[in-house]
Coordinates of C-alpha atoms (C1' of nucleotides) in Angstrom, one line a residue:
Chain A
X276 CA 21.0 11.7 9.4
X277 CA 20.8 12.4 13.1
X278 CA 24.2 13.3 14.1
X279 CA 26.1 15.7 16.4
X280 CA 28.6 18.0 14.8
X281 CA 32.3 17.6 15.2
X282 CA 32.3 20.8 17.2
X283 CA 30.0 19.3 19.7
X284 CA 32.1 16.1 19.9
X285 CA 35.2 18.2 20.4
X286 CA 33.6 20.3 23.0
X287 CA 32.4 17.3 24.9
X288 CA 35.8 15.7 24.8
X289 CA 37.4 18.9 26.1
X290 CA 34.9 19.4 28.8
X291 CA 35.2 15.8 29.9
X292 CA 38.9 16.2 30.0
X293 CA 38.6 19.2 32.4
X294 CA 36.0 17.5 34.5
X295 CA 38.3 14.6 35.0
X296 CA 40.9 16.6 36.8
X297 CA 41.1 18.7 40.0
X298 CA 38.5 21.4 40.0
X299 CA 39.9 24.8 39.1
X300 CA 42.9 23.4 37.3
X301 CA 43.8 25.3 34.1
X302 CA 44.0 23.5 30.8
X303 CA 45.1 25.0 27.5
X304 CA 43.5 24.5 24.2
X305 CA 46.7 23.3 22.7
X306 CA 47.1 20.7 25.4
X307 CA 43.7 19.2 24.6
X308 CA 44.2 19.4 20.9
X309 CA 47.4 17.5 21.1
X310 CA 46.1 15.0 23.5
X311 CA 43.1 14.0 21.4
X312 CA 44.4 14.7 17.9
X313 CA 41.9 17.6 17.4
X314 CA 42.7 20.5 15.1
X315 CA 43.8 23.2 17.4
X316 CA 42.2 26.2 15.7
X317 CA 38.9 24.6 15.6
X318 CA 39.0 23.5 19.2
X319 CA 40.1 27.0 20.2
X320 CA 36.9 28.4 18.7
X321 CA 34.7 25.9 20.4
X322 CA 36.3 26.7 23.7
X323 CA 35.9 30.4 23.1
X324 CA 32.3 29.8 22.6
X325 CA 31.9 27.7 25.7
X326 CA 33.7 30.5 27.5
X327 CA 31.3 33.1 26.2
X328 CA 28.4 31.0 27.3
X329 CA 29.7 30.8 30.8
X330 CA 30.4 27.1 30.7
X331 CA 34.1 27.5 31.3
X332 CA 36.2 30.4 32.6
X333 CA 39.0 31.7 30.3
X334 CA 42.3 33.0 31.6
X335 CA 44.4 35.0 29.1
X336 CA 48.1 35.4 29.1
X337 CA 51.1 33.3 29.6
X338 CA 49.9 30.9 32.2
X339 CA 46.4 31.1 30.8
X340 CA 43.9 28.6 29.6
X341 CA 40.5 27.4 30.6
X342 CA 38.9 25.9 33.6
X343 CA 35.4 24.6 34.4
X344 CA 33.1 27.2 35.7
X345 CA 30.5 24.9 37.1
X346 CA 30.0 21.7 38.9
X347 CA 30.0 18.9 36.2
X348 CA 26.9 17.5 37.9
X349 CA 25.1 20.6 37.0
X350 CA 26.0 20.7 33.3
X351 CA 23.6 18.7 31.2
X352 CA 24.8 17.6 27.8
X353 CA 21.9 19.5 26.2
X354 CA 23.4 22.8 27.6
X355 CA 26.7 22.0 26.0
X356 CA 25.1 21.3 22.6
X357 CA 23.1 24.5 22.9
X358 CA 26.1 26.6 23.9
X359 CA 28.1 25.4 20.9
X360 CA 25.6 25.2 18.2
X361 CA 23.7 28.3 19.2
X362 CA 20.4 26.9 18.1
X363 CA 18.3 24.3 19.7
X364 CA 18.5 21.0 17.7
X365 CA 15.2 20.4 16.0
X366 CA 14.3 17.2 14.5
X367 CA 12.4 18.3 11.4
X368 CA 12.2 21.5 9.5
X369 CA 8.5 21.7 10.0
X370 CA 9.0 22.0 13.8
X371 CA 11.3 25.0 13.6
X372 CA 10.2 28.5 14.2
X373 CA 11.0 31.5 12.1
X374 CA 10.8 32.2 8.4
X375 CA 12.0 28.8 7.3
X376 CA 9.3 27.0 9.2
X377 CA 6.3 25.7 7.3
X378 CA 6.2 27.0 3.8
X379 CA 5.7 23.6 2.2
X380 CA 4.6 22.3 5.4
X381 CA 1.3 24.1 5.9
X382 CA -0.1 20.9 4.7
X383 CA 2.3 19.0 6.8
X384 CA 0.5 16.2 8.6
X385 CA 3.5 15.1 10.5
X386 CA 4.1 18.1 12.7
X387 CA 2.3 17.2 15.9
X388 CA 3.4 13.6 16.2
X389 CA 7.1 14.5 15.7
X390 CA 7.0 17.0 18.6
X391 CA 6.6 14.0 20.9
X392 CA 9.7 12.3 19.5
X393 CA 11.4 15.7 19.7
X394 CA 10.6 15.9 23.4
X395 CA 12.0 12.5 24.0
X396 CA 15.2 13.3 22.4
X397 CA 15.6 16.5 24.3
X398 CA 15.0 14.6 27.5
X399 CA 17.7 12.1 26.5
X400 CA 20.2 14.9 26.2
X401 CA 19.0 16.8 29.2
X402 CA 19.0 13.9 31.6
X403 CA 22.7 13.2 31.2
X404 CA 25.2 15.5 32.8
X405 CA 28.9 16.1 32.2
X406 CA 29.7 14.2 35.4
X407 CA 28.2 11.0 33.9
X408 CA 30.5 11.2 30.9
X409 CA 33.2 9.0 32.4
Chain B
X247 CA 22.4 19.7 14.3
X248 CA 20.2 16.9 15.0
X249 CA 17.7 16.7 12.2
X250 CA 15.9 14.3 9.9
X251 CA 16.5 14.8 6.2
X252 CA 13.8 16.1 3.9
X253 CA 13.7 12.7 2.3
X254 CA 12.5 11.2 5.6
X255 CA 10.0 13.9 6.1
X256 CA 8.6 13.4 2.6
X257 CA 8.5 9.7 3.2
X258 CA 6.6 10.1 6.4
X259 CA 4.1 12.4 4.8
X260 CA 3.6 10.0 1.9
X261 CA 3.2 7.0 4.2
X262 CA 0.8 8.7 6.5
X263 CA -1.2 9.7 3.4
X264 CA -1.5 6.1 2.4
X265 CA -2.2 4.9 5.9
X266 CA -5.1 7.4 6.1
X267 CA -7.1 5.7 3.4
X268 CA -8.6 2.3 2.6
X269 CA -6.1 -0.5 2.9
X270 CA -4.8 -1.6 -0.4
X271 CA -5.8 1.5 -2.3
X272 CA -3.2 2.6 -4.8
X273 CA -1.7 6.0 -4.7
X274 CA 0.7 7.6 -7.3
X275 CA 3.8 9.5 -6.5
X276 CA 2.5 12.5 -8.5
X277 CA -0.7 12.5 -6.5
X278 CA 1.1 12.8 -3.3
X279 CA 3.6 15.3 -4.7
X280 CA 0.9 17.6 -5.9
X281 CA -1.1 17.3 -2.7
X282 CA 1.7 18.3 -0.4
X283 CA 3.8 20.5 -2.6
X284 CA 6.7 18.1 -2.6
X285 CA 9.1 17.9 -5.6
X286 CA 7.9 15.0 -7.6
X287 CA 11.2 13.5 -8.7
X288 CA 12.6 13.5 -5.2
X289 CA 9.5 11.9 -3.7
X290 CA 9.5 9.3 -6.5
X291 CA 13.0 8.2 -5.4
X292 CA 12.0 8.0 -1.8
X293 CA 9.0 5.8 -2.7
X294 CA 11.1 3.6 -4.8
X295 CA 13.4 3.1 -1.9
X296 CA 10.5 2.3 0.4
X297 CA 9.3 -0.1 -2.2
X298 CA 12.7 -1.9 -2.3
X299 CA 12.7 -2.2 1.4
X300 CA 9.3 -3.9 1.4
X301 CA 7.6 -1.1 3.2
X302 CA 5.2 -0.4 0.4
X303 CA 4.1 -2.5 -2.7
X304 CA 4.8 -0.9 -6.1
X305 CA 2.5 -1.4 -9.1
X306 CA 3.9 -0.5 -12.5
X307 CA 2.0 0.4 -15.5
X308 CA -0.8 2.7 -16.4
X309 CA -3.0 2.2 -13.4
X310 CA 0.0 1.7 -11.2
X311 CA 1.3 3.4 -8.1
X312 CA 2.0 2.4 -4.5
X313 CA 0.1 0.8 -1.7
X314 CA 1.0 0.1 1.9
X315 CA 2.4 -3.4 2.3
X316 CA 2.0 -3.7 6.0
X317 CA -0.3 -2.8 8.9
X318 CA 0.5 0.8 9.9
X319 CA 0.5 -0.4 13.5
X320 CA 3.5 -2.6 12.7
X321 CA 5.6 0.0 11.0
X322 CA 7.8 1.9 13.6
X323 CA 9.1 5.2 12.6
X324 CA 12.6 4.0 13.1
X325 CA 12.1 1.4 10.3
X326 CA 11.0 4.2 7.9
X327 CA 14.1 6.2 8.7
X328 CA 16.3 3.2 8.3
X329 CA 14.7 2.3 5.0
X330 CA 15.1 5.7 3.5
X331 CA 18.5 6.6 4.8
X332 CA 20.0 3.2 4.3
X333 CA 22.3 3.7 7.3
X334 CA 21.2 3.6 10.9
X335 CA 21.3 7.1 12.3
X336 CA 24.3 7.5 14.6
X337 CA 24.6 10.4 16.9
X338 CA 28.3 10.8 16.7
X339 CA 31.0 9.8 14.3
X340 CA 32.9 7.9 16.9
X341 CA 29.9 5.5 17.3
X342 CA 29.8 4.4 13.7
X343 CA 31.3 1.3 12.4
X344 CA 33.4 0.9 9.3
X345 CA 36.5 2.8 8.0
X346 CA 35.3 6.2 9.1
X347 CA 34.9 5.2 12.6
X348 CA 37.5 6.1 15.2
X349 CA 40.6 7.4 13.5
X350 CA 40.9 10.5 15.6
X351 CA 38.7 8.9 18.2
X352 CA 40.8 6.1 19.4
X353 CA 41.5 8.4 22.2
X354 CA 37.8 9.3 22.3
X355 CA 36.6 9.3 25.9
X356 CA 33.0 10.0 24.9
X357 CA 32.1 6.9 23.1
X358 CA 30.5 4.8 25.8
X359 CA 28.4 7.5 27.4
X360 CA 27.0 8.6 24.0
X361 CA 25.8 5.1 23.3
X362 CA 23.3 5.5 26.1
X363 CA 21.9 8.7 24.6
X364 CA 21.9 6.9 21.3
X365 CA 19.9 4.1 22.7
X366 CA 17.4 6.6 24.1
X367 CA 16.9 8.2 20.8
X368 CA 16.4 5.0 19.0
X369 CA 13.8 4.0 21.5
X370 CA 12.0 7.2 20.9
X371 CA 11.8 6.5 17.2
X372 CA 11.1 2.8 17.7
X373 CA 8.2 3.3 20.1
X374 CA 6.2 5.3 17.6
X375 CA 4.4 3.6 14.7
X376 CA 2.9 4.9 11.5
X377 CA -0.5 4.4 12.9
X378 CA 0.2 7.0 15.6
X379 CA 1.0 9.7 13.1
X380 CA -2.4 11.0 12.8
Chain C
dC170 C1' 0.1 -3.1 -31.9
dC171 C1' 0.7 1.3 -29.9
dA172 C1' 0.3 5.2 -27.0
dA173 C1' -0.4 6.9 -22.4
dA174 C1' 0.6 6.6 -17.6
dG175 C1' 3.1 4.8 -14.4
dT176 C1' 7.5 3.1 -11.9
dC177 C1' 12.9 2.4 -12.0
dG178 C1' 17.3 4.1 -11.5
dG179 C1' 21.6 6.4 -12.4
dA180 C1' 24.1 10.7 -13.4
dC181 C1' 24.3 15.3 -12.8
dT182 C1' 24.0 20.2 -10.7
dG183 C1' 23.5 23.7 -7.2
dA184 C1' 23.2 25.2 -2.7
dA185 C1' 24.0 25.0 2.0
dA186 C1' 26.1 23.3 6.1
dT187 C1' 30.2 21.8 8.1
dA188 C1' 35.2 21.4 8.9
dG189 C1' 39.3 23.4 8.9
dT190 C1' 42.8 27.4 8.0
dC191 C1' 45.0 31.9 8.4
dG192 C1' 46.1 36.3 10.1
dT193 C1' 46.1 39.6 13.5
dA194 C1' 45.0 41.7 17.9
dT195 C1' 45.1 41.6 22.8
dA196 C1' 46.2 40.2 27.5
dT197 C1' 49.4 38.3 31.0
dC198 C1' 53.5 36.8 33.2
dG199 C1' 58.4 36.8 34.1
Chain D
dC76 C1' 60.3 43.4 26.1
dG77 C1' 59.3 38.7 24.6
dA78 C1' 57.0 34.4 25.1
dT79 C1' 52.6 32.2 25.6
dA80 C1' 48.0 32.3 25.8
dT81 C1' 43.2 33.6 24.4
dA82 C1' 39.9 36.4 21.0
dC83 C1' 37.9 36.9 16.8
dG84 C1' 36.7 37.5 12.1
dA85 C1' 37.6 36.4 7.3
dC86 C1' 38.6 32.9 4.2
dT87 C1' 38.7 28.2 1.9
dA88 C1' 37.8 23.4 1.2
dT89 C1' 35.0 19.5 1.8
dT90 C1' 31.0 17.1 2.3
dT91 C1' 26.2 16.5 2.5
dC92 C1' 21.8 17.4 1.0
dA93 C1' 18.1 18.8 -2.2
dG94 C1' 16.7 18.9 -6.4
dT95 C1' 16.8 18.1 -11.6
dC96 C1' 17.3 15.5 -15.9
dC97 C1' 17.1 11.8 -18.8
dG98 C1' 16.4 7.3 -20.7
dA99 C1' 14.5 2.7 -19.8
dC100 C1' 11.1 -0.6 -18.5
dT101 C1' 6.1 -2.1 -17.5
dT102 C1' 1.2 -2.2 -17.7
dT103 C1' -3.4 -1.0 -19.3
dG104 C1' -6.7 0.3 -22.7
dG105 C1' -8.2 1.3 -27.2

DNA sequence: CCAAAGTCGGACTGAAATAGTCGTATATCG
DNA sequence: CGATATACGACTATTTCAGTCCGACTTTGG
């Protein structure tokens, strides 16, 4: 399968929600969760993560919440995915770095052609910004 | 994560292996499994699947095995993925048809923009054929 | 005919990733 | 102080994926 995680979907929905209203306006996690039927606790974690990555600004306390930290036109979808998942999405195991890379795949004959496809996919995610998610 | 399954990787390796030798030559599952260190039983299933989908021809019996059924230049990678996974890879849950489609995602604001990304990814897989996997 | 070498195909198990929950701490405002 | 937020880690449940096992069928060759 080639599929984004629910976390990423939720993150995109929340960010879009913020982008669709006046810049700087504060939105709470609960508000978004209720609005879109997303489990609150899970969304909260996603937003915390996005906060840590500098994608959104967090405001604690009683009138707190989150607000977009950047211009939606300058936030590519790829950055959102990366912020939430931590790792860069890699199409096939034999392309990944680190210890779990090619153990079986020393003999892997597929590696180099797949890097091209990989590049295409990354471009697809990189060329779309939050502002385009209308 | 955005990643192909092992089955697809194994399938690609096997098909490439066949494409790299004289057309019509018969190759056994065991042969490929040994050559690339792939679990035999799993590869066998993948090849069975590819056979059912008409991607390769199966030959039963003692001198049996598999052979490519089509010109490698006419087999796009997308067809291979589709044959093995059964379903079309869909980037996000809200894009899929059927019962598990939008239950939470009626309110999903992300659907239409993601279809564009989806189309890009499909194009990436569609534009590469087996013959290009050198 | 029969045995060996193949494919065919479903049921099963184990491991790992993902989704979701819970509890508690901390900050802020009125 | 008390209500309302975020912060954060530990825990559980669910699903998906990888891999295994087993029995059946098919063909070739002796």
